[in-house]
Short mmCIF file of C-alpha atoms in Angstrom, two decimals:
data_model
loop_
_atom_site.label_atom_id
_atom_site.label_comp_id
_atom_site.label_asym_id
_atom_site.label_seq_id
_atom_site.Cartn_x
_atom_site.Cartn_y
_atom_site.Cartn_z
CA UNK A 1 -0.39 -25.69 -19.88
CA UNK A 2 -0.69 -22.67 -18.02
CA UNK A 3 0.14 -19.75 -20.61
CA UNK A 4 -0.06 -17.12 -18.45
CA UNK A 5 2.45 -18.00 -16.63
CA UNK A 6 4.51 -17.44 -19.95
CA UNK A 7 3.07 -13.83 -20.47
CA UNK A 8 0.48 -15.41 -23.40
CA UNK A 9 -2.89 -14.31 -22.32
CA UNK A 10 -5.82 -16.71 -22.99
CA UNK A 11 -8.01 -15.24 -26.15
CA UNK A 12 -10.76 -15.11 -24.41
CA UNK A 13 -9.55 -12.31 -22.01
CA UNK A 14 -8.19 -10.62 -24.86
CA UNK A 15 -11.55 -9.98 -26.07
CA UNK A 16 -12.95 -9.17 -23.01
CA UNK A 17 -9.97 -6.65 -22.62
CA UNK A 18 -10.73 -5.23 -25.92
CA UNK A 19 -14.20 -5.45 -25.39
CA UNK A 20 -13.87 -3.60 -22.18
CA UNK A 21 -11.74 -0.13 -23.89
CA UNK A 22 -8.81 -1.55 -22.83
CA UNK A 23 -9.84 0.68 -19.51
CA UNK A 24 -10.34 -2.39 -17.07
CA UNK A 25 -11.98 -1.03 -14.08
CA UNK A 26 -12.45 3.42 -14.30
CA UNK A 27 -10.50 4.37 -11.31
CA UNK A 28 -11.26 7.86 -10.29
CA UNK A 29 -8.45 10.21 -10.85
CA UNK A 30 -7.42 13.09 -8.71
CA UNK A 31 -7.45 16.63 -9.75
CA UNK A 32 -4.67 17.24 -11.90
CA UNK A 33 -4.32 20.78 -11.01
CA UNK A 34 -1.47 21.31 -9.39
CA UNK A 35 0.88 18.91 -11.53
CA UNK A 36 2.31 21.97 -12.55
CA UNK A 37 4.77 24.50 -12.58
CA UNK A 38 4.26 27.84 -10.38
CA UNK A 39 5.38 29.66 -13.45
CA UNK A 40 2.27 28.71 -15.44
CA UNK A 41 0.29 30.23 -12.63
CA UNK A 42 1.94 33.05 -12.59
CA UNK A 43 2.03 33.87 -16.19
CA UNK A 44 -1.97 33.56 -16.00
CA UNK A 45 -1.97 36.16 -13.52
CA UNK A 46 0.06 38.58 -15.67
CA UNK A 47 -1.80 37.58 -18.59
CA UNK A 48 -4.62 38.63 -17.60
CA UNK A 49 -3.76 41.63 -15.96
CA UNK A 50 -2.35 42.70 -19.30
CA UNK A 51 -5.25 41.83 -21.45
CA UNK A 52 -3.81 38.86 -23.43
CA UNK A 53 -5.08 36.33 -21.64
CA UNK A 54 -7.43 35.59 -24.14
CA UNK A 55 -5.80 35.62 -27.13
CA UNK A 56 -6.01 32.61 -29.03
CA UNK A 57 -3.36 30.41 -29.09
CA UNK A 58 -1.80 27.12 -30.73
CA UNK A 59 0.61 25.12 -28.22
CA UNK A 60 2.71 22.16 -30.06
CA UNK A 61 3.98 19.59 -28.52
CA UNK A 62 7.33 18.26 -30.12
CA UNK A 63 11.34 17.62 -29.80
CA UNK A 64 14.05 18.86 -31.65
CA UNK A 65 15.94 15.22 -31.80
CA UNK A 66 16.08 11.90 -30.59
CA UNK A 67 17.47 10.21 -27.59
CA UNK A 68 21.11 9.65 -28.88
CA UNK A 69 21.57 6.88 -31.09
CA UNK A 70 17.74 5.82 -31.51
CA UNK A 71 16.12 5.70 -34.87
CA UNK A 72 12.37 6.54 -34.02
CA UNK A 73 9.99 7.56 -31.00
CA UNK A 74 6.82 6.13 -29.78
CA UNK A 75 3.75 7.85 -28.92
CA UNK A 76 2.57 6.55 -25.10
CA UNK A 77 0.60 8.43 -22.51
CA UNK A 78 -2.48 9.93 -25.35
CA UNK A 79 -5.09 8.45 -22.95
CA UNK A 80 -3.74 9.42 -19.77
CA UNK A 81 -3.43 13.09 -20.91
CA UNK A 82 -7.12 12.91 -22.00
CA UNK A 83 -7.62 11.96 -18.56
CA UNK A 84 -5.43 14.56 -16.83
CA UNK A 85 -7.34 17.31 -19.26
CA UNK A 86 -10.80 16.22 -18.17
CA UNK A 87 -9.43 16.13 -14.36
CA UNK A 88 -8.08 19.34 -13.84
CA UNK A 89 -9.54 21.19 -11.55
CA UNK A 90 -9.28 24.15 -8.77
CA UNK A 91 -11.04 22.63 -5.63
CA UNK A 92 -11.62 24.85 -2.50
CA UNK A 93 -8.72 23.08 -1.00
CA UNK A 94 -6.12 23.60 -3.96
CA UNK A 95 -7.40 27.29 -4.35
CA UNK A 96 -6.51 27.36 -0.69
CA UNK A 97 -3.41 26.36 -0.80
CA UNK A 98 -2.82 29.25 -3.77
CA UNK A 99 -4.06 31.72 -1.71
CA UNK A 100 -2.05 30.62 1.72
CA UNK A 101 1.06 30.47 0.11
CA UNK A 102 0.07 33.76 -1.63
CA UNK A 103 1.08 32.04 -5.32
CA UNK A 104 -1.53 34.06 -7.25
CA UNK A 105 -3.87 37.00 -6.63
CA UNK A 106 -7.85 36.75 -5.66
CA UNK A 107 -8.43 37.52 -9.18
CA UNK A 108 -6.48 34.86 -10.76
CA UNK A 109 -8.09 33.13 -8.37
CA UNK A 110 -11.54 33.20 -8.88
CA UNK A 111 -10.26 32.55 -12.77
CA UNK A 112 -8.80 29.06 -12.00
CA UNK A 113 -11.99 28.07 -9.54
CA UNK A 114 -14.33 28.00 -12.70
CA UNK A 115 -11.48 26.36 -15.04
CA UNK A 116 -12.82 23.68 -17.32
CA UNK A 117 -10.45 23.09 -20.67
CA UNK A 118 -13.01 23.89 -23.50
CA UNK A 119 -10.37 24.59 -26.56
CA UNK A 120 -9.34 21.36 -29.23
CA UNK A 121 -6.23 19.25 -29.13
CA UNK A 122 -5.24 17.52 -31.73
CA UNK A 123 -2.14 14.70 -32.18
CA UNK A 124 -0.58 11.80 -33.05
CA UNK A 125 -2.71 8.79 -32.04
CA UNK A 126 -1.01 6.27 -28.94
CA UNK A 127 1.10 4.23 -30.81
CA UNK A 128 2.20 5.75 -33.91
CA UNK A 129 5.96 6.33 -34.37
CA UNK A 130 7.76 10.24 -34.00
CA UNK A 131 10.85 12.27 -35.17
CA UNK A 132 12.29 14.84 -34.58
CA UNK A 133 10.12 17.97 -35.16
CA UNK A 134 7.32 16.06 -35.37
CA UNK A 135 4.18 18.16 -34.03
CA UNK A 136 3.15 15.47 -31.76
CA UNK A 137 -0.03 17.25 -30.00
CA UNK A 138 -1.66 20.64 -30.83
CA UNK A 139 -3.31 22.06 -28.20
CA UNK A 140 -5.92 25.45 -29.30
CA UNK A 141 -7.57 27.86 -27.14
CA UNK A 142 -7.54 30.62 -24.72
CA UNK A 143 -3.71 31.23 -23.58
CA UNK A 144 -5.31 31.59 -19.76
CA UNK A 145 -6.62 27.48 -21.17
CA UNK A 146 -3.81 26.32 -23.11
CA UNK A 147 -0.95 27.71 -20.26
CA UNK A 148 -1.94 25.49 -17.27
CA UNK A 149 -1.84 22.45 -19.19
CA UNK A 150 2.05 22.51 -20.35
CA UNK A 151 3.63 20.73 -17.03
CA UNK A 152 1.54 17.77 -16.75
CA UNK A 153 1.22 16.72 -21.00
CA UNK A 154 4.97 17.11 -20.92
CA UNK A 155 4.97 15.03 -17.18
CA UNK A 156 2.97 12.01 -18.90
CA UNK A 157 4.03 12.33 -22.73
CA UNK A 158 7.67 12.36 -21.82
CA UNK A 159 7.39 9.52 -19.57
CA UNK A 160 5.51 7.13 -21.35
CA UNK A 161 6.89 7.56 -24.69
CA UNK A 162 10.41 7.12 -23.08
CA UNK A 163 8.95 3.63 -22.15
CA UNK A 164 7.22 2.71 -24.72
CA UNK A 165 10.06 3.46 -27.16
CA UNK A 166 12.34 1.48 -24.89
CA UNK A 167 9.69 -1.48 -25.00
CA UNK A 168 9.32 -1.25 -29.05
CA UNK A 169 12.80 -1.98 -29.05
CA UNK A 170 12.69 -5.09 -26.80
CA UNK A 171 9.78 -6.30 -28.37
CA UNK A 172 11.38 -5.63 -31.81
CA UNK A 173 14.24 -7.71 -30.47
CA UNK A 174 12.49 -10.79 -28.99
CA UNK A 175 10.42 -11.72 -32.31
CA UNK A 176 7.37 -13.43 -31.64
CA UNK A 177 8.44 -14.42 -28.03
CA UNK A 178 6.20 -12.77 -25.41
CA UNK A 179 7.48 -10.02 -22.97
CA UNK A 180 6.60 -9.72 -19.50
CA UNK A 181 6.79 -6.28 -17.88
CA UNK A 182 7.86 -6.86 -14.13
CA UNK A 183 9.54 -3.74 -13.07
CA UNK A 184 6.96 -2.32 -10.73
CA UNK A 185 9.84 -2.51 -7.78
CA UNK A 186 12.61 0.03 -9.96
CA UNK A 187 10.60 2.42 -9.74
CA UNK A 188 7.71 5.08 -7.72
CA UNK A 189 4.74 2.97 -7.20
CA UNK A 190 2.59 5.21 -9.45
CA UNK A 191 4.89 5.27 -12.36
CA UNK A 192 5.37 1.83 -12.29
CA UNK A 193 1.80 1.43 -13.54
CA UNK A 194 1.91 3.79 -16.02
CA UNK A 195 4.92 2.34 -17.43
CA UNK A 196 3.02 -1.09 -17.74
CA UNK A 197 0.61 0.93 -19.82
CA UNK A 198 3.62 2.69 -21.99
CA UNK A 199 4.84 -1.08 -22.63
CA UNK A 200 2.08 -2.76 -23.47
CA UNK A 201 1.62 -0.46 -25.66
CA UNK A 202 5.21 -1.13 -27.33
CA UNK A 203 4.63 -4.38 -27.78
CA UNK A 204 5.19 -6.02 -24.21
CA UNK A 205 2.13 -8.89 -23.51
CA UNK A 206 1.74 -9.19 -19.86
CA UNK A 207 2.41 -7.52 -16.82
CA UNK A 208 2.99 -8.53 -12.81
CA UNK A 209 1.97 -5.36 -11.93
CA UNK A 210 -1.92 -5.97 -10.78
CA UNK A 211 -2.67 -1.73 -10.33
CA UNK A 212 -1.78 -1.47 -13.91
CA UNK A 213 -4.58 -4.57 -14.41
CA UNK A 214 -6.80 -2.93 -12.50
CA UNK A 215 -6.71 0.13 -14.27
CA UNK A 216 -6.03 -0.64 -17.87
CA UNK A 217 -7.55 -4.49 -18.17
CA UNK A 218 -3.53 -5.02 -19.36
CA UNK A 219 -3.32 -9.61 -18.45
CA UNK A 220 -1.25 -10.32 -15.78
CA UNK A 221 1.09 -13.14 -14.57
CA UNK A 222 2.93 -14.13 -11.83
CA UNK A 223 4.17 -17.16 -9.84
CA UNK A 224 6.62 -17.14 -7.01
CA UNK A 225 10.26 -15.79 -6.00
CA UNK A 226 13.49 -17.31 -4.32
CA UNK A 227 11.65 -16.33 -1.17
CA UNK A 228 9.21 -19.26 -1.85
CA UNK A 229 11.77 -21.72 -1.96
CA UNK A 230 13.90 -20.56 0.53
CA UNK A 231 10.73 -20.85 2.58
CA UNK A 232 10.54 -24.57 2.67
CA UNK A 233 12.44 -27.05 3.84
CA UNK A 234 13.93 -28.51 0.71
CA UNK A 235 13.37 -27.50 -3.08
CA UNK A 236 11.13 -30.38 -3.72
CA UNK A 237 8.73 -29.32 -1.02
CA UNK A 238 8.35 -25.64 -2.51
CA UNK A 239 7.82 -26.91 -6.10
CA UNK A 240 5.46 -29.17 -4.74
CA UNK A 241 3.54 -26.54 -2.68
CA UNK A 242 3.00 -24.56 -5.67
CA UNK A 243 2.40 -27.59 -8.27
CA UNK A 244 -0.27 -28.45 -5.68
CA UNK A 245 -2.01 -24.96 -5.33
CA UNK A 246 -1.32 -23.56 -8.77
CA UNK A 247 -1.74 -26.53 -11.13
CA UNK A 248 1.38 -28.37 -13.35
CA UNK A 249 0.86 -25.58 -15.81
CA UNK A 250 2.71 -23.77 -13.37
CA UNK A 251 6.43 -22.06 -13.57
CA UNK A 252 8.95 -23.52 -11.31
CA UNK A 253 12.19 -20.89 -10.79
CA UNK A 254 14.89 -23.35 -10.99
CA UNK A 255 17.88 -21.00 -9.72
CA UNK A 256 17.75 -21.00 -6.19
CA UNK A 257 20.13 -23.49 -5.77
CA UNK A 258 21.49 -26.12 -8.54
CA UNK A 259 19.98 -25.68 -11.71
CA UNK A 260 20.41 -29.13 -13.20
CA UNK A 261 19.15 -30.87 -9.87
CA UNK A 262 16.24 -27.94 -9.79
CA UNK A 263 15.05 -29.13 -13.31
CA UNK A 264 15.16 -33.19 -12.42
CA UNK A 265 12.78 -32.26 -9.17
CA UNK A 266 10.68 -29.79 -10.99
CA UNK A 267 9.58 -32.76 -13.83
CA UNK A 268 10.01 -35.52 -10.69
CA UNK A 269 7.24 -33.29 -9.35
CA UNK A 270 5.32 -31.51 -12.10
CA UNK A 271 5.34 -34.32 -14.66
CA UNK A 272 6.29 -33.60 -18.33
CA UNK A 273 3.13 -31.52 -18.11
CA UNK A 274 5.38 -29.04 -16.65
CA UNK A 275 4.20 -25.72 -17.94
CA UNK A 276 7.84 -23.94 -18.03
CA UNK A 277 10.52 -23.08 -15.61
CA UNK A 278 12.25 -19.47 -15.05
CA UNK A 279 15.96 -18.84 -15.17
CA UNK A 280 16.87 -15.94 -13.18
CA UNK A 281 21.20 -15.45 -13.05
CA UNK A 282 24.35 -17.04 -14.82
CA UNK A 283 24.92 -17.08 -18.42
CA UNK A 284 21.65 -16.86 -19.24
CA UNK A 285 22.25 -18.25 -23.01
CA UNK A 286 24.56 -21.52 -22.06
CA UNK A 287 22.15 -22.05 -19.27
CA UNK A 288 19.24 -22.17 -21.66
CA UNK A 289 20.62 -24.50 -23.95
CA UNK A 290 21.82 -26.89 -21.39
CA UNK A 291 17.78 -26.66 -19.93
CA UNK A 292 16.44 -26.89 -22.86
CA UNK A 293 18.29 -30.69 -23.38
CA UNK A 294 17.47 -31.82 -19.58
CA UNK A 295 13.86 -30.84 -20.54
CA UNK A 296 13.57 -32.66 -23.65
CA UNK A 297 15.52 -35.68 -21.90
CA UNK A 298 13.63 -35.83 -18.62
CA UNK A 299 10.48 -35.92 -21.73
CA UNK A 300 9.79 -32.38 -21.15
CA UNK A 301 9.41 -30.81 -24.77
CA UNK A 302 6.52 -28.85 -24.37
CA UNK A 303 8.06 -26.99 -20.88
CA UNK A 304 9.06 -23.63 -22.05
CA UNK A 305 11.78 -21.73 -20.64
CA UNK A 306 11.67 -18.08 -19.47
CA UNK A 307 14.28 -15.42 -18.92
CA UNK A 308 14.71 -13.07 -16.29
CA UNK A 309 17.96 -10.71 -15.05
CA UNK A 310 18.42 -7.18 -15.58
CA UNK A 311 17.27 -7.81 -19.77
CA UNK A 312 17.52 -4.82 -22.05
CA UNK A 313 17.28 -5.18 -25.71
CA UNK A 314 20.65 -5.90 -26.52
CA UNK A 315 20.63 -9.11 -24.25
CA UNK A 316 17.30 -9.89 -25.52
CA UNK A 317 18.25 -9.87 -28.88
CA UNK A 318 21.91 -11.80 -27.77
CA UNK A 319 19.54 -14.47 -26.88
CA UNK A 320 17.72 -14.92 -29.96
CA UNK A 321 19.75 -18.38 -31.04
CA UNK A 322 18.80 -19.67 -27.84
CA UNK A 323 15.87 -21.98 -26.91
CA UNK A 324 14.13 -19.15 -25.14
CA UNK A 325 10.59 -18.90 -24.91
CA UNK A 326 9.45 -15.73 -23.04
CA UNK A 327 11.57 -11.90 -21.53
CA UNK A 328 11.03 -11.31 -18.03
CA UNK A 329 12.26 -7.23 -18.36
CA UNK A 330 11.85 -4.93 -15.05
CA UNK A 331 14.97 -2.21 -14.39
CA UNK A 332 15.99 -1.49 -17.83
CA UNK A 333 12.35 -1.08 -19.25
CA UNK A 334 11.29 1.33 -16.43
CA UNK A 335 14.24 3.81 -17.08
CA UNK A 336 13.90 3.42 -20.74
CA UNK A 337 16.79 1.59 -21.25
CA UNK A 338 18.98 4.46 -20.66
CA UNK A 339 17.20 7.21 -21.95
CA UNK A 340 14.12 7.84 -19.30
CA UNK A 341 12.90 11.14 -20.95
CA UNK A 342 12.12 12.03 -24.55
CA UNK A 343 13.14 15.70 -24.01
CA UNK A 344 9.74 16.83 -25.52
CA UNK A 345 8.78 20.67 -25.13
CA UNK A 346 5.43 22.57 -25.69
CA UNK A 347 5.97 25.84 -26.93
CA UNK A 348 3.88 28.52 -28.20
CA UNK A 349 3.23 28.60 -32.13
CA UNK A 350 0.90 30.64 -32.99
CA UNK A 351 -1.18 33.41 -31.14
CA UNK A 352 -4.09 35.48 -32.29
CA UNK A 353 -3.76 39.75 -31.66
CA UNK A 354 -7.20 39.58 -29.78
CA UNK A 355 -9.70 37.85 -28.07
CA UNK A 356 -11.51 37.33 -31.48
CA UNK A 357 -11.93 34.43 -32.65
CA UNK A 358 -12.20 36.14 -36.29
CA UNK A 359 -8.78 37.33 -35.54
CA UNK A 360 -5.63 35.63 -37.96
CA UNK A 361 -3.23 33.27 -36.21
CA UNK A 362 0.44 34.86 -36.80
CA UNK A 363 3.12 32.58 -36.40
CA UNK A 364 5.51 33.47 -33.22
CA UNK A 365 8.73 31.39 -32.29
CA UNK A 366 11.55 31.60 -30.27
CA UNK A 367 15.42 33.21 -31.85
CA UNK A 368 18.05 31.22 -30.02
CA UNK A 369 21.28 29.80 -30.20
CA UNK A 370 22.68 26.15 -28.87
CA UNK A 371 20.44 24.32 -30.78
CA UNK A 372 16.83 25.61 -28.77
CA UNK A 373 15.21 27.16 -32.03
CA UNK A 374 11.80 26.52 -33.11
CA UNK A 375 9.35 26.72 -36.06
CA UNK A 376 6.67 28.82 -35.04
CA UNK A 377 2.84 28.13 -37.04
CA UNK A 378 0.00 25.81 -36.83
CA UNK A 379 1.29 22.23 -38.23
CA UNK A 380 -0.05 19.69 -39.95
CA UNK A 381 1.67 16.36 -40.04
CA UNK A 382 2.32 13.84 -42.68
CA UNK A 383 4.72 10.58 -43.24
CA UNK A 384 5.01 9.84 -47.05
CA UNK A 385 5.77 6.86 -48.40
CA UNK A 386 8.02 5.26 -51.36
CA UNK A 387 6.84 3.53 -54.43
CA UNK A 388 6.55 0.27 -51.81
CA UNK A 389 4.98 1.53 -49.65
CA UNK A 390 6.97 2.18 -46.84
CA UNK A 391 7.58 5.60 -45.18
CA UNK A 392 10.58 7.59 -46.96
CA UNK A 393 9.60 11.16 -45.16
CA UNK A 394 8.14 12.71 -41.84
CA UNK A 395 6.88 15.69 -43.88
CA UNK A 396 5.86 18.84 -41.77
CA UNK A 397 4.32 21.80 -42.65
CA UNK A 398 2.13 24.89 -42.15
CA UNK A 399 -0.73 26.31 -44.47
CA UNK A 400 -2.45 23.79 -47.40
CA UNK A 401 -1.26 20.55 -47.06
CA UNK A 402 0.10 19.02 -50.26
CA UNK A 403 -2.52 17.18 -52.51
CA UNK A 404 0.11 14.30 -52.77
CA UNK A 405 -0.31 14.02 -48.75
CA UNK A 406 -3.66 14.42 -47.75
CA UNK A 407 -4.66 10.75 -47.36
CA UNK A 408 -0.87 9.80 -44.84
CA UNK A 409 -2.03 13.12 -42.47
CA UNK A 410 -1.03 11.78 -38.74
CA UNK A 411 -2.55 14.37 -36.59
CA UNK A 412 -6.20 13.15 -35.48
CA UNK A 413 -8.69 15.51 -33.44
CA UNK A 414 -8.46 13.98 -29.65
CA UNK A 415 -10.59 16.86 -27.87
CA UNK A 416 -12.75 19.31 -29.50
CA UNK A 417 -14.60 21.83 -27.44
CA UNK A 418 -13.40 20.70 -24.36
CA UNK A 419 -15.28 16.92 -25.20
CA UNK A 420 -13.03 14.37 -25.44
CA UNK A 421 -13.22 12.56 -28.70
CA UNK A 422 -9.86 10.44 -28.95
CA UNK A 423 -10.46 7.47 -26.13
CA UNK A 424 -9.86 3.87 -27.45
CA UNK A 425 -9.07 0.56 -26.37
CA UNK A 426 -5.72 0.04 -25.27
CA UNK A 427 -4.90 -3.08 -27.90
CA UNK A 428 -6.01 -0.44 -30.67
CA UNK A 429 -3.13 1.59 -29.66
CA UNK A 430 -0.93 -1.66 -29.24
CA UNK A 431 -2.00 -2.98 -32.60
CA UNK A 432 -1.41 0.67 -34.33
CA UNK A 433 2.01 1.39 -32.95
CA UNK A 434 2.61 -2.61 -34.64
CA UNK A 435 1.82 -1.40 -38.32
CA UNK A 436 3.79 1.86 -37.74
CA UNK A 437 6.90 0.05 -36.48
CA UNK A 438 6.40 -2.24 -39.63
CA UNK A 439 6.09 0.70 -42.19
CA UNK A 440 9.49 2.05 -41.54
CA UNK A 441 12.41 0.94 -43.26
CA UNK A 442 14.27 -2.58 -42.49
CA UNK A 443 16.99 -0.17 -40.59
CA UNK A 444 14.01 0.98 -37.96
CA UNK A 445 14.88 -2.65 -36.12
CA UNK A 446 18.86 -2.23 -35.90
CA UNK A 447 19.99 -2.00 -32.14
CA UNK A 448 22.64 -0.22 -33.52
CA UNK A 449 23.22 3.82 -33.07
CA UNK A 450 22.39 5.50 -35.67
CA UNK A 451 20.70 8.64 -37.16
CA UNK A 452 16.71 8.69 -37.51
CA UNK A 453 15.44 6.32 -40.11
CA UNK A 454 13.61 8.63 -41.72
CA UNK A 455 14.20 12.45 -42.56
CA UNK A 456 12.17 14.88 -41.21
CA UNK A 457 11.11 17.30 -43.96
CA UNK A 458 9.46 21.06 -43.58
CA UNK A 459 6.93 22.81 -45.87
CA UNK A 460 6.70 26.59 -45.16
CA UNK A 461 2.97 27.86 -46.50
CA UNK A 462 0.46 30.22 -45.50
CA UNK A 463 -0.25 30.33 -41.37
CA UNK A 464 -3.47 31.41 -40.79
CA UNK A 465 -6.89 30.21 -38.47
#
């Protein structure tokens, strides 16, 4: 049987995926330095015409609650912002372009043509689990370094972990049945494959996107459309054509025209060896069960049945009573099933009054009204957990962290003088985000609104370097 038509991907390329850094092939990646805002430009320029540019500084990453009704974030996008850090860069064309459209002056300038990043970020590692408040990345250095890089962390964190949070969900929902990401054509070309990414790491197994195998060694899958059938001159010929080319592992989509009739050629032609057959409109649950009893009376057993049609994780789960062996999932995962942005902001923490690096960090926040208030000092991070084990608290704090908490800190050193130190395989990230989903409480899994599942809890200490 062919399982990756099914989204299962053989073992052996799972090794060779893990093997590999989860990176598949490097694909160069442009200069990141104008994924930006003018504004962050332009406070530069004033920066450093007033003598603060250098100042130290300590940038968190966070957001001050949930999409509505969820009960936990995901972390997605850690690798790709490694990537954007390492790329950014002023070229002679981009500093052109600044100095055409007169953006910044010749001394900011010459400033951004000899940028490299060379502070330390720290953050939660790609996969782990979020609430609100939670510092997710801490980003320390120069505020001339730290500035430029607010636009295009929030761009790729906010992105990703809106998809993966929306995949966790769906693969929280289907079980132990695979999930196939397919929904490259919802969305800009380039997102598309970073939203593969985002749900593989929430859980999803395959994808039909091939850039986002290219890049990221994520297995893909992939057998034909309605255009395929429509092609031929009856159904029999186009399950034939592709029985003949792609093996009777193969699977047939049995929608085009008659179902029942669809599933008595595709055996006729296949063979009980028939490796499964797609479903693709009507009531996707009664028209499972009445496949599933064709199959196994056409002796069919071991022809599994997959599930396409606008899926989200309510009809996902809706479908769990029904003999149902893989999620085809394309619009509703690439939106993030209604909520395509995790509203994260990076905001200024902590500053130093000098250049020196001997100089103490004071705290600095924002005073505001409508909800927009923020906790200004370094964080640390830390999610403690109940007699059983399982997480009770997202505990965040400034200063000494608590004995009690040292060994469940969440924030791990990704960059440190401008070296990145945080790259890993893309199943580590995968497999991590599984054991955090699994730590929470029972409640973490209901599709149900509610309030995050666990508290988020602050501990006011001693800011300092």
């Amino acid at each position: 049987m062919n399982t990756a038509d099914l989204g299962l991907p053989e073992e052996e390329g799972r090794e060779a995926h893990r093997q590999e850094g989860g990176g598949g092939r490097r694909v160069g990646v442009p200069s990141t330095a104008l994924f930006t805002d003018q504004y962050e430009l332009t406070m530069l320029q004033a920066a450093l015409k007033a003598g603060t540019a250098e100042r130290r500084s300590v940038f968190e990453v966070f957001t001050r609650r949930l999409p509505d009704g969820r009960r936990y974030g995901v972390v997605a996008g850690t690798g790709r912002v490694l990537d954007a850090v390492e790329n950014l860069r002023f070229d002679a064309d981009v500093l052109g372009f600044l100095r055409e459209r007169n953006i910044v002056d010749e001394e900011t300038l010459d400033r951004l043509a000899g940028y490299r990043f060379s502070g330390d970020i720290w953050g939660y590692p790609e996969g782990e689990v979020y609430f609100p408040g939670s510092p997710i990345m801490r980003v320390e250095g120069s505020f001339a370094e730290c500035v430029l890089l607010e636009t295009v962390i929030l761009s790729i964190l906010n992105h990703d972990s809106a998809i993966a949070a929306a995949a966790s969900r769906m693969s929280s929902a289907a079980g132990e049945r695979p999930l196939i990401e397919m929904g490259a054509r919802r969305t800009h070309e380039l997102a598309a494959v970073a939203a593969a990414r985002a749900a593989y790491v929430g859980g999803f197994a395959t994808t039909s996107d091939l850039a986002a195998g290219f890049r990221y060694g994520i297995p893909t899958v992939g057998t034909s459309a309605h255009a395929f059938t429509l092609l031929h001159d009856s159904e029999r010929d186009a399950f034939q054509a592709q029985v003949d080319s792609l093996g009777r592992g193969t699977t047939l989509l049995v929608d085009t025209y008659d179902v029942a009739e669809a599933v008595r050629t595709a055996v006729e032609v296949a063979g009980p060896e028939l490796g499964a057959v797609r479903i693709d409109s009507g009531d996707l649950l009664l028209v499972a069960h009445r496949v599933r009893q064709q199959l196994d009376e056409l002796g069919a057993t071991n022809t599994r049945i997959v599930v396409t049609s606008d899926l989200d994780e309510y009809a996902i789960a809706s479908l769990a009573a029904a003999p149902v062996d893989a999620y085809g999932v394309g619009t509703q995962l690439v939106t993030g099933s209604g909520h395509p942005t995790c509203s994260m902001v990076y905001k200024l923490v902590a500053r130093a009054g000098s250049a020196d690096p001997q100089d103490p960090l004071v705290p600095v926040a924002k005073k505001s009204s409508g909800g927009k208030t923020s906790i200004g000092g370094r964080k640390w991070a830390a999610r403690r957990p109940d007699a059983y084990g399982v997480a009770e608290a997202e505990v965040v704090g400034t200063g000494a962290v608590p004995a009690g908490l040292a060994d469940h800190q969440l924030l791990v050193q990704l960059v440190k003088g401008g070296e990145v130190l945080g790259r890993e395989p893309l199943d580590t990230a995968r497999d991590r985000h599984a054991a955090a989903r699994a730590g929470l409480p029972l409640s973490a899994n209901q599709l149900s609104r509610g309030e995050p599942v666990i508290p988020t809890e602050y501990v006011q200490g001693l800011s300092g370097n």
